[in-house]
XYZ file of C-alpha atoms in Angstrom:
732
model
C -17.617 31.309 -5.599
C -19.856 34.133 -4.610
C -19.291 34.975 -0.584
C -22.871 36.371 -0.268
C -22.696 32.517 1.963
C -21.489 34.615 5.211
C -24.562 36.537 5.613
C -26.127 34.864 8.637
C -23.993 32.037 9.142
C -20.029 33.553 9.543
C -21.087 33.679 13.258
C -22.610 29.346 13.474
C -19.856 27.860 11.593
C -17.214 29.975 14.073
C -18.815 28.672 16.617
C -19.617 24.806 15.476
C -15.259 25.385 15.793
C -13.480 22.773 18.182
C -11.098 25.528 18.268
C -11.689 28.754 17.587
C -10.603 30.966 14.476
C -9.845 34.272 15.089
C -8.903 36.127 11.924
C -6.459 38.359 11.994
C -7.876 41.253 9.905
C -11.427 43.139 10.523
C -14.256 42.698 8.947
C -14.534 43.428 4.926
C -17.101 43.582 2.472
C -15.673 41.775 -0.679
C -15.305 43.801 -3.505
C -16.421 42.494 -6.862
C -13.333 42.232 -9.269
C -13.699 44.014 -12.217
C -13.706 41.494 -14.313
C -11.820 37.348 -14.242
C -9.255 36.252 -12.378
C -6.544 33.169 -13.741
C -4.887 30.982 -11.833
C -2.413 27.825 -11.684
C -2.612 25.742 -9.332
C 1.016 23.357 -9.457
C 0.455 20.421 -6.958
C 2.519 16.875 -5.353
C 0.656 14.463 -2.420
C 2.167 11.583 -0.668
C 5.615 11.947 -2.542
C 6.463 9.598 0.415
C 10.380 10.598 0.274
C 9.862 9.545 -3.270
C 13.587 12.217 -4.600
C 15.894 10.092 -7.179
C 13.710 11.752 -10.212
C 14.154 15.129 -8.262
C 16.630 16.781 -11.147
C 13.667 16.315 -13.589
C 10.323 17.424 -11.083
C 12.656 20.977 -10.214
C 12.957 21.864 -14.425
C 9.304 20.796 -15.114
C 8.026 23.187 -12.210
C 10.315 25.744 -13.207
C 8.668 25.643 -16.584
C 5.753 25.146 -15.966
C 5.956 28.539 -13.112
C 8.162 31.000 -15.542
C 4.746 29.761 -18.503
C 2.030 30.388 -16.143
C 3.609 33.256 -13.215
C -0.322 32.517 -11.611
C 0.430 30.864 -9.712
C 1.294 28.264 -6.266
C 2.675 25.077 -5.241
C 0.694 22.673 -3.355
C 2.017 19.956 -1.331
C -0.755 17.700 0.420
C 1.183 15.698 3.034
C 2.776 13.226 3.378
C 6.770 14.469 2.660
C 7.172 11.639 5.530
C 8.375 7.951 5.586
C 8.661 5.989 3.232
C 12.778 5.455 1.152
C 15.867 5.586 2.635
C 15.732 9.447 2.028
C 13.639 9.912 4.823
C 15.306 7.075 7.179
C 18.359 9.225 6.701
C 17.826 12.660 7.095
C 14.104 12.727 9.210
C 12.724 15.115 6.604
C 16.156 16.937 5.501
C 16.529 16.288 1.930
C 12.731 16.210 1.222
C 12.679 19.740 2.524
C 15.565 21.377 1.041
C 13.564 20.092 -2.382
C 10.795 21.987 -0.566
C 11.977 25.227 0.433
C 15.269 25.189 -3.406
C 11.075 24.540 -5.962
C 9.144 27.699 -3.822
C 6.412 26.097 -1.970
C 3.119 27.639 -1.318
C 1.753 25.587 1.569
C 1.689 22.277 2.657
C -0.839 20.077 5.122
C 0.348 17.575 7.279
C -0.769 13.702 6.164
C -0.982 10.346 8.425
C 2.763 9.934 8.117
C 4.601 13.154 9.644
C 3.592 11.510 12.529
C 4.644 8.402 12.763
C 7.816 8.560 14.109
C 5.349 10.046 17.364
C 6.179 7.149 19.020
C 10.637 7.136 18.922
C 12.740 8.427 21.491
C 12.464 12.208 20.352
C 9.555 12.830 19.727
C 8.122 14.984 17.369
C 10.823 17.089 17.183
C 12.128 15.558 13.128
C 7.967 17.352 12.583
C 9.219 20.240 13.856
C 12.568 21.039 12.652
C 11.016 19.975 9.206
C 8.234 23.168 10.207
C 11.192 25.654 11.096
C 13.436 25.046 8.144
C 10.408 25.597 5.760
C 10.404 28.710 4.334
C 6.738 28.193 2.951
C 3.632 28.493 5.766
C 1.899 24.957 6.329
C -1.985 24.994 6.458
C -3.528 22.886 9.268
C -7.480 24.240 9.999
C -8.198 20.526 12.479
C -5.074 20.077 13.990
C -4.635 20.853 17.141
C -0.504 21.277 18.188
C -0.967 23.106 21.509
C -0.030 20.312 24.214
C 3.243 18.946 22.371
C 5.656 21.489 23.644
C 8.232 20.192 20.421
C 5.808 23.019 18.525
C 5.320 25.942 21.177
C 5.361 28.866 19.084
C 4.637 27.217 15.893
C 1.126 27.119 14.960
C -0.876 30.329 15.309
C -5.186 29.265 15.150
C -6.168 32.031 13.285
C -6.412 33.337 9.168
C -3.042 34.783 8.093
C -2.726 36.990 4.997
C 1.184 38.025 6.579
C 1.652 34.184 7.053
C 6.001 33.770 7.908
C 7.508 30.960 6.357
C 8.527 27.999 9.026
C 4.728 28.727 10.582
C 1.211 26.909 10.430
C -1.944 28.378 10.703
C -5.928 27.159 9.793
C -5.521 29.302 6.834
C -3.808 30.908 4.368
C -4.145 34.701 2.618
C -2.369 34.989 -0.938
C -2.372 38.107 -2.834
C -1.834 37.027 -6.994
C -2.056 39.431 -9.163
C -3.807 41.731 -6.965
C -6.176 39.035 -5.884
C -7.513 37.794 -2.332
C -6.701 33.219 -2.278
C -7.192 31.569 0.423
C -5.840 28.825 0.541
C -6.909 26.381 4.139
C -5.920 22.743 5.508
C -7.201 19.522 6.267
C -6.005 15.733 7.951
C -8.062 12.465 7.979
C -8.959 12.654 11.536
C -8.147 8.665 10.958
C -3.918 9.147 11.278
C -4.791 8.722 14.814
C -5.604 5.251 14.359
C -3.008 5.069 11.822
C -0.349 6.555 12.998
C 1.299 8.158 16.377
C 0.566 11.538 16.667
C 0.011 10.738 20.099
C -1.066 14.828 21.385
C -1.604 16.279 18.716
C -5.293 16.226 19.242
C -7.558 15.611 15.110
C -11.209 17.798 15.220
C -13.693 17.179 12.470
C -13.018 18.396 9.523
C -16.735 19.231 8.337
C -17.154 22.005 11.135
C -13.746 23.209 10.449
C -13.937 23.178 6.852
C -17.045 25.928 7.615
C -15.673 28.188 10.131
C -12.370 29.171 7.435
C -15.276 29.485 4.413
C -16.286 31.142 6.788
C -13.704 33.022 8.254
C -12.311 33.801 4.670
C -15.609 35.277 2.928
C -15.536 38.072 6.068
C -11.973 38.300 5.712
C -13.175 39.843 1.743
C -11.783 36.148 0.286
C -14.497 34.714 -2.724
C -12.152 32.190 -3.987
C -11.105 29.314 -1.585
C -8.290 26.220 -1.777
C -8.847 23.095 0.402
C -5.339 21.794 0.653
C -6.476 18.386 1.808
C -5.312 14.919 3.346
C -8.587 13.465 3.678
C -8.971 11.005 0.850
C -10.333 11.192 -1.932
C -12.978 8.685 -1.651
C -12.038 7.398 1.292
C -14.208 5.644 3.980
C -17.574 8.202 4.410
C -17.090 6.912 8.194
C -13.891 8.960 8.779
C -13.865 11.706 5.863
C -13.241 12.588 1.995
C -13.275 15.100 -0.124
C -16.657 14.358 -2.311
C -18.405 14.978 0.670
C -15.597 17.697 2.268
C -17.300 19.365 -1.306
C -20.910 18.492 -1.301
C -21.184 19.661 2.841
C -19.026 23.112 2.796
C -20.577 25.893 0.285
C -17.176 27.954 0.038
C -15.042 25.927 -1.033
C -13.598 26.430 -4.502
C -10.878 24.378 -5.353
C -10.030 20.859 -3.589
C -6.147 19.558 -3.799
C -5.943 16.504 -2.471
C -4.521 13.244 -0.958
C -4.137 10.679 1.397
C -6.369 7.435 -0.722
C -2.660 8.110 -3.374
C -5.363 8.691 -6.843
C -4.523 8.797 -9.803
C -6.959 11.467 -11.400
C -5.823 12.511 -14.826
C -8.777 14.839 -15.199
C -10.247 16.877 -12.856
C -13.591 15.970 -10.531
C -15.891 19.234 -10.557
C -18.418 18.549 -8.056
C -21.693 21.083 -9.043
C -20.480 21.601 -12.050
C -23.568 23.985 -13.133
C -24.188 26.252 -10.285
C -20.582 26.809 -8.655
C -18.553 24.744 -9.528
C -15.406 23.061 -6.533
C -13.264 21.143 -8.694
C -11.150 18.193 -6.670
C -7.646 17.336 -8.148
C -5.018 14.479 -6.681
C -1.815 13.330 -8.584
C -1.225 9.817 -7.074
C 2.589 9.605 -5.027
C 5.553 9.103 -4.705
C 6.850 12.287 -7.080
C 5.519 10.334 -10.304
C 4.017 13.324 -11.429
C 3.508 17.003 -11.037
C -0.365 17.989 -11.037
C -1.217 21.314 -12.680
C -4.933 22.683 -12.705
C -5.496 26.037 -14.396
C -8.606 27.738 -13.590
C -10.749 31.369 -13.792
C -13.089 32.915 -11.960
C -15.399 35.364 -12.944
C -16.122 39.003 -10.458
C -17.443 37.223 -8.073
C -15.379 35.060 -7.517
C -17.238 31.825 -9.347
C -15.805 28.947 -11.503
C -16.159 29.295 -14.612
C -13.437 27.389 -16.372
C -11.174 25.071 -15.959
C -8.281 22.214 -17.581
C -6.220 19.520 -15.394
C -3.806 17.845 -16.146
C -1.330 15.379 -14.526
C 2.860 15.537 -15.740
C 4.816 13.068 -15.393
C 7.901 13.804 -13.708
C 11.619 12.052 -15.709
C 10.789 10.033 -18.133
C 13.682 9.479 -21.092
C 14.649 12.723 -22.632
C 13.719 14.037 -19.749
C 14.924 18.503 -18.651
C 16.513 18.349 -15.489
C 18.092 20.903 -12.966
C 21.090 21.561 -12.921
C 20.908 22.884 -9.711
C 18.707 20.943 -7.595
C 20.936 17.668 -8.809
C 23.777 19.013 -7.235
C 21.682 19.541 -4.781
C 20.688 15.966 -3.652
C 23.613 15.206 -4.301
C 25.497 14.923 -0.293
C 22.028 13.298 0.146
C 22.734 10.589 -2.060
C 26.193 10.100 -1.187
C 24.485 8.838 1.992
C 21.797 6.901 0.683
C 23.850 5.256 -1.739
C 26.154 3.535 1.099
C 23.635 3.084 3.475
C 21.686 0.796 0.893
C 24.713 -0.980 -0.845
C 26.128 -2.101 3.106
C 25.173 -5.816 3.230
C 23.697 -7.207 6.287
C 25.302 -10.338 6.032
C 22.589 -12.517 5.348
C 21.638 -14.118 2.146
C 17.992 -14.733 0.328
C 18.277 -17.311 -1.714
C 14.871 -17.025 -2.841
C 12.356 -13.885 -3.411
C 11.243 -13.090 0.130
C 8.168 -11.958 -0.396
C 6.567 -8.176 1.012
C 4.125 -8.256 -2.093
C 1.009 -6.657 -1.815
C -1.752 -5.147 -4.509
C -2.326 -8.286 -5.177
C -6.004 -9.278 -5.178
C -8.103 -9.540 -8.492
C -11.710 -10.053 -8.857
C -11.072 -10.379 -4.869
C -9.649 -13.615 -5.006
C -5.965 -13.518 -2.776
C -2.994 -15.058 -4.124
C -0.452 -16.130 -2.201
C 2.528 -13.838 -0.702
C 0.214 -11.339 -0.650
C 0.635 -10.045 2.342
C -2.571 -7.875 3.612
C -3.942 -11.323 2.156
C -1.990 -14.198 3.336
C 0.952 -15.609 4.827
C 4.355 -15.070 3.338
C 8.054 -16.192 3.603
C 8.159 -12.789 4.317
C 6.318 -11.716 7.451
C 7.194 -14.825 8.536
C 10.370 -13.936 9.382
C 9.837 -10.408 10.732
C 7.230 -11.690 13.047
C 10.265 -14.631 14.002
C 13.352 -11.449 14.614
C 10.356 -10.288 17.083
C 9.610 -13.314 18.529
C 13.132 -13.591 19.894
C 14.185 -10.457 20.484
C 10.695 -10.564 23.245
C 11.466 -13.353 24.228
C 14.845 -11.739 25.410
C 13.114 -9.738 27.481
C 10.803 -11.394 29.002
C 10.346 -15.503 27.680
C 6.921 -15.123 28.658
C 5.871 -13.809 25.320
C 4.535 -16.891 22.952
C 3.349 -15.547 20.214
C 4.515 -12.829 17.388
C 1.858 -11.142 14.626
C 2.612 -8.665 12.626
C -0.011 -5.954 10.552
C 0.324 -6.672 6.290
C 0.093 -2.893 5.929
C 3.264 -2.455 8.109
C 5.292 -4.136 4.936
C 6.279 -3.072 2.949
C 8.552 -4.547 0.081
C 9.698 -7.823 -1.144
C 13.807 -8.237 -1.071
C 15.170 -10.150 -3.444
C 17.619 -13.071 -3.933
C 21.247 -12.237 -2.757
C 22.950 -10.373 -0.755
C 21.103 -8.046 2.079
C 22.268 -5.010 2.764
C 20.062 -1.794 4.434
C 18.698 -0.795 2.542
C 16.919 -3.601 1.338
C 15.709 -4.530 5.196
C 14.780 -0.004 5.790
C 12.875 0.095 2.940
C 11.072 -3.117 4.125
C 9.901 -1.618 7.501
C 10.286 2.683 7.445
C 8.729 3.110 9.863
C 11.040 2.493 12.304
C 7.973 0.931 14.624
C 9.309 -0.144 18.518
C 8.869 -3.014 19.896
C 5.430 -4.569 22.065
C 4.541 -6.063 24.607
C 0.878 -6.734 25.036
C -1.356 -8.861 27.981
C -4.491 -10.201 26.096
C -6.705 -12.999 27.109
C -7.978 -15.569 24.870
C -10.623 -13.791 23.843
C -9.031 -10.943 23.643
C -6.897 -12.753 20.501
C -9.618 -14.111 18.941
C -11.886 -10.854 19.056
C -7.898 -9.753 17.375
C -7.680 -12.293 14.387
C -11.487 -11.803 13.754
C -10.373 -7.772 12.474
C -7.728 -9.997 10.818
C -9.472 -11.506 8.520
C -12.831 -10.230 8.471
C -11.862 -8.743 4.328
C -10.308 -11.488 3.457
C -9.976 -12.407 0.940
C -9.695 -8.647 0.309
C -6.554 -6.944 1.144
C -6.178 -5.421 4.699
C -3.115 -2.828 6.263
C -4.231 -5.574 9.498
C -3.371 -8.468 8.553
C -1.345 -10.372 10.830
C 1.471 -13.133 9.970
C 1.918 -14.840 12.954
C 4.771 -17.223 14.767
C 4.575 -19.511 18.169
C 0.962 -19.421 16.595
C -0.929 -21.178 13.540
C -3.723 -18.995 12.294
C -7.183 -21.375 11.024
C -9.282 -20.021 9.144
C -12.680 -19.909 7.685
C -12.787 -17.099 4.273
C -16.152 -17.709 3.719
C -18.173 -17.330 6.818
C -20.056 -14.251 7.863
C -17.850 -11.417 9.495
C -17.078 -11.713 12.772
C -17.354 -15.783 13.188
C -14.572 -16.995 10.748
C -11.409 -18.215 13.388
C -11.955 -21.794 13.413
C -8.755 -22.313 15.631
C -5.934 -20.717 16.712
C -3.186 -23.033 18.216
C 0.041 -22.102 20.185
C 2.264 -25.324 20.771
C -0.313 -27.555 19.496
C -2.273 -26.138 22.383
C -6.474 -24.653 21.173
C -5.612 -21.167 22.945
C -8.273 -20.481 26.262
C -10.697 -17.518 26.211
C -9.662 -16.812 30.147
C -5.952 -17.281 30.407
C -3.636 -14.020 29.520
C -1.197 -14.341 27.047
C 2.154 -11.969 25.881
C 2.220 -10.826 22.606
C 4.794 -9.142 20.329
C 4.004 -7.240 18.019
C 4.864 -3.136 17.126
C 3.932 -0.635 18.920
C 1.177 1.163 16.388
C -0.803 -2.105 16.353
C -0.426 -2.834 20.171
C -2.248 1.154 20.335
C -4.934 -0.661 18.608
C -3.808 0.679 15.168
C -6.022 -0.631 11.482
C -8.770 -0.290 13.920
C -8.308 -3.402 16.949
C -10.054 -2.410 19.499
C -8.858 -5.052 21.237
C -5.342 -4.345 21.326
C -6.311 -0.619 21.847
C -8.276 -1.585 24.529
C -5.372 -2.960 26.362
C -2.735 -0.636 26.093
C -5.324 1.950 27.756
C -5.429 -0.674 30.593
C -1.560 -0.587 30.796
C -1.731 -4.026 29.793
C 1.731 -2.676 27.184
C 5.083 -2.806 27.786
C 7.327 0.179 24.580
C 10.978 -1.531 25.679
C 11.790 -0.282 21.964
C 14.346 -1.588 19.090
C 12.888 -1.093 16.316
C 11.351 -3.411 14.251
C 13.699 -2.345 11.237
C 17.105 -3.460 13.883
C 15.059 -6.750 15.026
C 14.146 -7.295 10.788
C 18.533 -6.818 10.366
C 19.507 -9.249 13.079
C 17.194 -12.540 12.975
C 17.916 -11.918 9.330
C 22.296 -11.606 9.764
C 21.510 -14.688 12.397
C 19.526 -17.282 9.700
C 22.362 -16.724 7.355
C 21.099 -17.780 4.949
C 17.394 -18.256 3.996
C 15.762 -20.366 2.067
C 12.212 -20.806 2.917
C 8.601 -20.499 1.790
C 5.435 -19.894 4.237
C 4.453 -22.531 6.496
C 0.915 -23.612 6.845
C 0.562 -20.359 9.595
C -1.611 -19.057 8.725
C -4.908 -21.249 6.524
C -7.542 -20.564 4.880
C -10.638 -22.694 5.836
C -11.449 -26.181 2.318
C -14.374 -27.790 1.807
C -12.711 -31.206 0.619
C -12.440 -33.188 3.345
C -9.952 -35.340 2.327
C -7.303 -32.906 3.120
C -5.919 -32.317 6.483
C -4.754 -29.532 8.128
C -1.259 -30.423 8.490
C -1.599 -31.945 4.741
C 1.347 -30.769 3.253
C -0.164 -29.690 -0.320
C -3.465 -27.949 1.891
C -2.096 -24.442 2.137
C -1.944 -24.989 -1.533
C -5.231 -26.117 -2.553
C -6.767 -23.303 -0.145
C -4.588 -20.738 -2.733
C -6.429 -21.619 -5.105
C -9.920 -22.491 -4.420
C -9.638 -18.852 -2.985
C -8.529 -18.022 -5.851
C -11.976 -19.615 -8.183
C -8.161 -22.330 -9.549
C -10.455 -25.650 -8.041
C -13.839 -25.581 -6.693
C -15.797 -26.350 -3.670
C -18.026 -28.416 -5.611
C -16.809 -31.780 -4.365
C -16.295 -33.241 -0.691
C -13.956 -33.748 -1.799
C -10.193 -33.234 -3.829
C -8.518 -36.389 -4.548
C -4.746 -35.249 -3.264
C -3.481 -38.392 -4.605
C -5.140 -38.692 -8.661
C -2.783 -37.807 -11.162
C -3.990 -34.702 -13.478
C -5.210 -34.756 -16.788
C -4.482 -32.665 -19.477
C -7.941 -30.935 -19.372
C -7.099 -30.675 -16.362
C -3.776 -28.603 -16.062
C -4.579 -26.383 -18.937
C -8.182 -25.462 -17.273
C -5.881 -24.638 -13.592
C -3.755 -21.999 -15.756
C -5.736 -20.919 -17.541
C -8.180 -19.543 -14.399
C -5.192 -18.428 -12.703
C -4.153 -16.427 -15.663
C -7.608 -15.406 -16.448
C -7.253 -16.049 -20.388
C -9.938 -16.716 -22.699
C -10.417 -17.489 -25.728
C -11.305 -15.806 -29.262
C -12.835 -18.498 -30.640
C -11.943 -23.066 -30.644
C -8.915 -25.034 -30.290
C -9.420 -26.890 -33.604
C -8.882 -30.647 -32.085
C -11.151 -33.036 -32.773
C -11.045 -34.615 -29.902
C -13.413 -32.618 -26.597
C -16.448 -31.619 -27.841
C -17.552 -33.917 -25.233
C -15.864 -32.060 -22.632
C -17.818 -29.021 -20.753
C -18.628 -25.976 -22.725
C -16.201 -24.143 -19.984
C -13.482 -26.851 -21.042
C -13.248 -26.222 -24.169
C -13.381 -22.678 -23.464
C -10.628 -23.241 -21.580
C -8.979 -25.306 -23.503
C -9.358 -22.932 -26.544
C -7.717 -20.872 -24.470
C -4.850 -22.216 -23.293
C -3.888 -23.687 -27.582
C -4.458 -19.589 -28.430
C -2.066 -18.177 -25.670
C 0.065 -21.197 -26.796
C 0.388 -22.823 -23.627
C -0.352 -26.180 -26.029
C -0.556 -26.888 -29.297
C -1.705 -30.716 -29.850
C -1.062 -33.887 -31.927
C -2.567 -34.687 -35.509
C -5.625 -32.738 -34.678
C -6.045 -33.886 -31.120
C -5.165 -33.198 -27.851
C -5.646 -35.698 -25.816
C -7.488 -34.535 -22.569
C -7.571 -37.195 -20.473
C -4.737 -38.438 -20.330
C -2.515 -38.022 -17.397
C -0.390 -34.641 -17.903
C 3.272 -35.951 -17.711
C 5.367 -33.694 -15.056
C 7.299 -32.823 -18.143
C 4.577 -31.583 -20.347
C 2.696 -29.585 -17.848
C 6.908 -27.603 -17.251
C 6.012 -26.975 -20.620
C 2.928 -24.921 -20.860
C 3.259 -23.345 -17.553
C 6.594 -21.286 -19.192
C 4.770 -20.771 -22.642
C 2.116 -19.171 -19.844
C 5.227 -17.023 -18.533
C 5.328 -15.844 -22.215
C 2.032 -15.250 -22.250
C 1.747 -13.346 -19.211
C 5.046 -11.707 -19.981
C 5.276 -11.079 -23.881
C 9.341 -12.415 -23.483
C 10.811 -16.196 -23.469
C 11.805 -17.229 -19.787
C 15.017 -18.732 -20.898
C 17.053 -20.550 -17.044
C 20.478 -19.330 -16.852
C 21.607 -22.490 -17.152
C 20.034 -26.470 -16.852
C 18.459 -27.458 -13.793
C 20.955 -30.144 -12.821
C 19.262 -33.212 -12.615
C 19.920 -36.772 -15.003
C 17.263 -37.582 -16.586
C 16.627 -34.934 -19.199
C 17.457 -37.845 -21.445
C 16.360 -37.091 -24.972
C 14.034 -34.080 -24.017
C 14.718 -31.522 -26.454
C 15.707 -28.115 -25.445
C 12.148 -26.117 -25.413
C 11.266 -29.162 -22.732
C 15.343 -28.912 -21.305
C 14.479 -24.999 -20.387
C 11.378 -25.088 -19.105
C 11.809 -27.531 -15.866
C 14.925 -25.732 -15.350
C 12.501 -22.297 -14.741
C 10.194 -23.805 -12.764
C 13.540 -25.417 -10.826
C 15.096 -21.288 -11.646
C 12.265 -19.898 -9.309
C 11.440 -22.396 -7.009
C 8.122 -23.967 -8.358
C 8.691 -27.080 -8.510
C 12.068 -29.150 -7.561
C 12.943 -33.931 -8.569
C 14.108 -35.843 -5.420
C 17.654 -36.782 -5.537
C 19.062 -35.670 -8.826
C 15.918 -36.326 -10.943
C 13.135 -34.413 -12.042
C 11.559 -37.109 -12.573
C 9.632 -35.882 -16.291
C 8.166 -39.145 -18.088
C 5.710 -39.043 -14.631
C 2.279 -38.842 -13.968
C 1.578 -35.051 -12.002
C -0.866 -36.392 -8.983
C -3.197 -33.193 -8.327
C -2.381 -32.348 -5.091
C 1.750 -31.733 -6.266
C 0.074 -29.809 -9.560
C -1.811 -27.254 -6.899
C 1.356 -26.511 -4.937
C 3.359 -25.798 -8.327
C 0.177 -23.523 -10.039
C 0.615 -22.043 -6.913
C 4.116 -21.826 -6.579
C 3.497 -20.091 -10.591
C 1.413 -18.018 -9.356
C 3.513 -17.676 -6.973
C 6.915 -16.317 -8.886
C 4.564 -14.243 -12.251
C 3.307 -11.934 -9.968
C 7.638 -11.067 -9.488
C 7.600 -10.017 -13.100
C 6.093 -6.865 -15.578
C 2.325 -8.011 -16.980
C 3.133 -7.835 -20.971
C 0.338 -4.778 -21.574
């Protein structure tokens, strides 16, 4: 952009900076270019050690660099944490790839600071920086207080940047033109990672100072390489606010929010444009931004695209594939080693399950899950060995990164579930502090939140429709309600104990010295606990319950957790005071519940002659069930008021599975029930599906297919069906 902004403001901006920026160049008067200048920016962000497509990524980078010789290759942070490539090599594998690809600069993401609480602190990050064949840009992160980074950071804008060093910004000369690049990292890192002695300063102040320093050095084409999020919280920082509040920036290459910007977002399009790009996550895409600057440094033309990395017939780079081989060999060996435990059921670490703000059972950011229960059970068990007075444990849902499939469990699976190596902490809290903590945990419900807490040793009951901050109904430990002034010892991870995810009560306790840190990595605790259990076959247990308005359901009812799930998803409604759990379901009700659970719609009406007396909504739901193949009817009738049998319910659900996935479910074997009688193959397969997926079970070797289905039985079946359906791919 035009350097006219510098006049009268540069000195003020420099003084505003909390850490002074000292340009190493003498002040220059910007020299106008003789014509237009075109630049290609290749960019990645939030790769999180996903290196399986390295050979394809390398081939793509080489091709684009060859086609566009005036280019820069930039990374917007969060290379650390996410797969076994990181757990095994702590960034060395990623660095080898980045060095090979010839990156020009990188800024730091919040996950680069995950290891601050480990026994070696940020040594892995310091080694990563030292080994880089490119510089790092970071204008609002100060490493001064951490001795591991001595000699690595210069608080300058540098035209002669050295590899393996950190600068506020760098100046690259490309085809005779000066391009400035500076970096920013979200201040939220303090709450969501473990930076320890590393200090984060205000992004707006530092960005203004960096722009002023560039302009003083004669640079009028400026790139902000950021890890603050495209549209993250306005209360902290984001790229949109950066563009609006800091004149002089031309391009923002972003990360942190994992946004897939298929096309660049442009602000101030008609004056001095600011172009924002971000390339999603996990090395799925390589971003390409082509810009043309006029002679004053103002963008006059731009285009952007995200290139998919890998896929069928993708070109590969043989040297890159060879480079990765030794890393992959060790990762594969660790991945395949069994820990000595077997999952007979799916252990759910599912996330991103919210639809229309309705929470789905099994999602670790909005509900109890069997995997969350196992993690906290292992945490509590280990803590009691250290301090027998520990009575509960809790784990943040955001720290549970994936699920474990049925079968023998490997170390690779456990490490992928808990990839951050978060050590154990034991914290002493009052009852009132516990209540404040769990109010914070459920304040977003039913929306997903990384701060949603899974528990062991305690039952949590809350009202998901009450005002945030006034939702907790009961916190029960060993059958007793907690007392506000009584002190309790709780196990958690150090990240949460220090107030991560915004837990202010926990952060206060940490500051007051009420936290001990005995060590023991979270994934090691989980592996040890799973091994001690051996065979894992439990579902959710009602440890966390969201209140429903029905007077005929007790909290200790076996069906409460399933009814609660369906209530908050809108499958059952709250217009009646009672749920009538023992009442038998009709065919119309069964069809309606399944249709609502999958949000199925009808284009027309159902051809049944016996549904006209039903409400319009019910008729539409029956029509949706018919159009999606869930029901067929007999002789032009649906018989909506008839009780639905267990076999009929199974058939509806099997057909719903087909409607959702586009593929018919084929049970691996017939369920071991002795009472199939004369039921046809479709019915046997449907019942076997319910058995195989753990959706419904029989008793004493019988399924009782002709028996009617009660409403509480139906709630369990439909809730379990949704829990399973979210594990498979939805048909496009």
